Short mmCIF file of C-alpha atoms in Angstrom, two decimals:
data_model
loop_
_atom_site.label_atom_id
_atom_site.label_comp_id
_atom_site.label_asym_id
_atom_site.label_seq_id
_atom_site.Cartn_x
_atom_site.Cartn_y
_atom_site.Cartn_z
CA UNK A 1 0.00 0.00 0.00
CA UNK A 2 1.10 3.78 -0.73
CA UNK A 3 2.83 5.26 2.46
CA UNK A 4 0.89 8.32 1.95
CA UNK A 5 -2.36 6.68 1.61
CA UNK A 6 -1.35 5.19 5.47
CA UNK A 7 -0.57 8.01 6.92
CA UNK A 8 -3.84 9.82 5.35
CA UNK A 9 -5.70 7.34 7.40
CA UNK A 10 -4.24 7.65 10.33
CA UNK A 11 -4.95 11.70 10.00
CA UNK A 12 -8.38 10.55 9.75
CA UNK A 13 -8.58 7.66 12.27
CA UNK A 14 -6.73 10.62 14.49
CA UNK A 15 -9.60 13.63 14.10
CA UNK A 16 -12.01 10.53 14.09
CA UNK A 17 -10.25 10.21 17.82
CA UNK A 18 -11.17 13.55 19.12
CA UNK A 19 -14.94 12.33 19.23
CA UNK A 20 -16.22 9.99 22.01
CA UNK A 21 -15.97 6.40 20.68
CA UNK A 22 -15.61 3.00 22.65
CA UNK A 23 -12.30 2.53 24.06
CA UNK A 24 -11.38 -0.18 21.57
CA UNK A 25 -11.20 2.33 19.09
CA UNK A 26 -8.85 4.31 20.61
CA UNK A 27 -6.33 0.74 21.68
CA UNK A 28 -6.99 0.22 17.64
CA UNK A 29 -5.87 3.57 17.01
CA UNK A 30 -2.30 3.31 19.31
CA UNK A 31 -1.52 0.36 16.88
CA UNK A 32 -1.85 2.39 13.75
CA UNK A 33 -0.44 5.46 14.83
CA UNK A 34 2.17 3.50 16.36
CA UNK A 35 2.89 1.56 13.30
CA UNK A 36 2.64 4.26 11.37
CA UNK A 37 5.23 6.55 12.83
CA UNK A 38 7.36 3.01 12.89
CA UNK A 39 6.80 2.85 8.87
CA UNK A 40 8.21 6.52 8.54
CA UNK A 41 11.12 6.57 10.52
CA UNK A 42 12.07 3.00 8.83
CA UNK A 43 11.43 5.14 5.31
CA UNK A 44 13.41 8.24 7.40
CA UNK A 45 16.34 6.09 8.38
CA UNK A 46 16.67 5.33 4.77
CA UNK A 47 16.71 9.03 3.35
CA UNK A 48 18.98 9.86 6.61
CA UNK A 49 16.23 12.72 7.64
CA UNK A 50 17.13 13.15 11.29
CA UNK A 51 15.06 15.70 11.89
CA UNK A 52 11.80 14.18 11.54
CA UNK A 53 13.04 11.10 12.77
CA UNK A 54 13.00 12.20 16.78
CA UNK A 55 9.35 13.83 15.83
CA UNK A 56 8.09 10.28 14.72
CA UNK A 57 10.24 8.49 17.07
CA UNK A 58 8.22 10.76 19.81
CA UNK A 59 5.36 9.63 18.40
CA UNK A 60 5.74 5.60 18.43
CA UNK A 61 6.53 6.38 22.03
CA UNK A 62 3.44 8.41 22.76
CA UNK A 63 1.39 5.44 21.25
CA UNK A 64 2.62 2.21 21.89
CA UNK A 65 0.30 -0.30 22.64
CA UNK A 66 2.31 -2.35 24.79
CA UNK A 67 3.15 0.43 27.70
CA UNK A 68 0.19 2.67 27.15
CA UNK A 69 0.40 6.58 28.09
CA UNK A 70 -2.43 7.20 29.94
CA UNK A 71 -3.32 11.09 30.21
CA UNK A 72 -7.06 12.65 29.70
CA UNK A 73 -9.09 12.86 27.72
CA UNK A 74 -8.57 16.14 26.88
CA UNK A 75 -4.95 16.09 26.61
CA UNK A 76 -5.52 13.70 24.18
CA UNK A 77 -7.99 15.49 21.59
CA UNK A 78 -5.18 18.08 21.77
CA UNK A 79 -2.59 15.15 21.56
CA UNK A 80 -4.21 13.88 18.48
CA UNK A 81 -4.43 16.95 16.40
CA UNK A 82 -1.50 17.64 16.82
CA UNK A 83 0.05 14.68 15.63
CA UNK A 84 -2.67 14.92 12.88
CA UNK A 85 -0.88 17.90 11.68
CA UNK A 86 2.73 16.49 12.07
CA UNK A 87 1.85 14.11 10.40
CA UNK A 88 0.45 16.09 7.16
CA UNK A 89 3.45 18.24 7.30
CA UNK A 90 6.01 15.45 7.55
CA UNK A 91 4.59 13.33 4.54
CA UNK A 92 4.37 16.60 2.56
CA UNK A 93 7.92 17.22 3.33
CA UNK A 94 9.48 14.06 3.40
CA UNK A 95 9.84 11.49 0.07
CA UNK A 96 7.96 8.96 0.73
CA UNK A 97 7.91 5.79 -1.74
CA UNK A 98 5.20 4.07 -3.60
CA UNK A 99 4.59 1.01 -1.82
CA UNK A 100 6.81 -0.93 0.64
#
C-alpha cells in the first residue's frame, strides 16, 4: 500500500479520535499510529532525515500499545491533532515511496 495513503488514514482515524468512541477504538488507534510513525522513521532512516526522525520516534513512544500513556481525555484530543498535523506536514515534506 502507498505510504501516503497510510498516513492519510491515520490523519483521519486521528480527528475521528477527538470524538467519544468505545475505548477499543482508541487501543486500535495506538496500533496504527504506532505503526505508522514506525513505517516513517524505517522510510526516514533510509533518506537519513534526522530531523523528523525524533518527531516520529516521539510519536511511536506516545502510542505504543504495549506500555500505554495514559493522560485525559482532553490532553488527548489536543494530543491527536497535533500529531494529525505532524503528520500532514512530515509526509508533505518528506519522500515517501510508492509502496513498501
Amino acid at each position: 500500500m502507498n505510504k501516503k495513503v497510510v498516513v492519510l488514514i491515520t490523519v483521519l482515524a486521528l480527528f475521528l479520535g477527538i470524538l467519544r468512541l468505545p475505548y477499543e477504538y482508541y487501543v486500535f488507534l495506538r496500533w496504527l499510529v504506532c505503526g505508522t510513525a514506525i513505517m516513517l522513521i524505517f522510510s526516514l532512516k533510509e533518506q537519513k532525515e534526522k530531523r523528523w526522525l525524533i518527531v516520529f520516534s516521539f510519536i511511536a513512544l506516545l502510542f505504543n500499545p504495549i506500555f500505554p500513556v495514559y493522560l485525559e481525555k482532553t490532553l488527548w484530543i489536543l494530543i491527536d491533532v497535533i500529531i494529525g498535523l505532524l503528520l500532514i506536514i512530515g509526509m508533505n515534506s518528506m519522500k515517501l515511496s510508492e509502496g513498501r
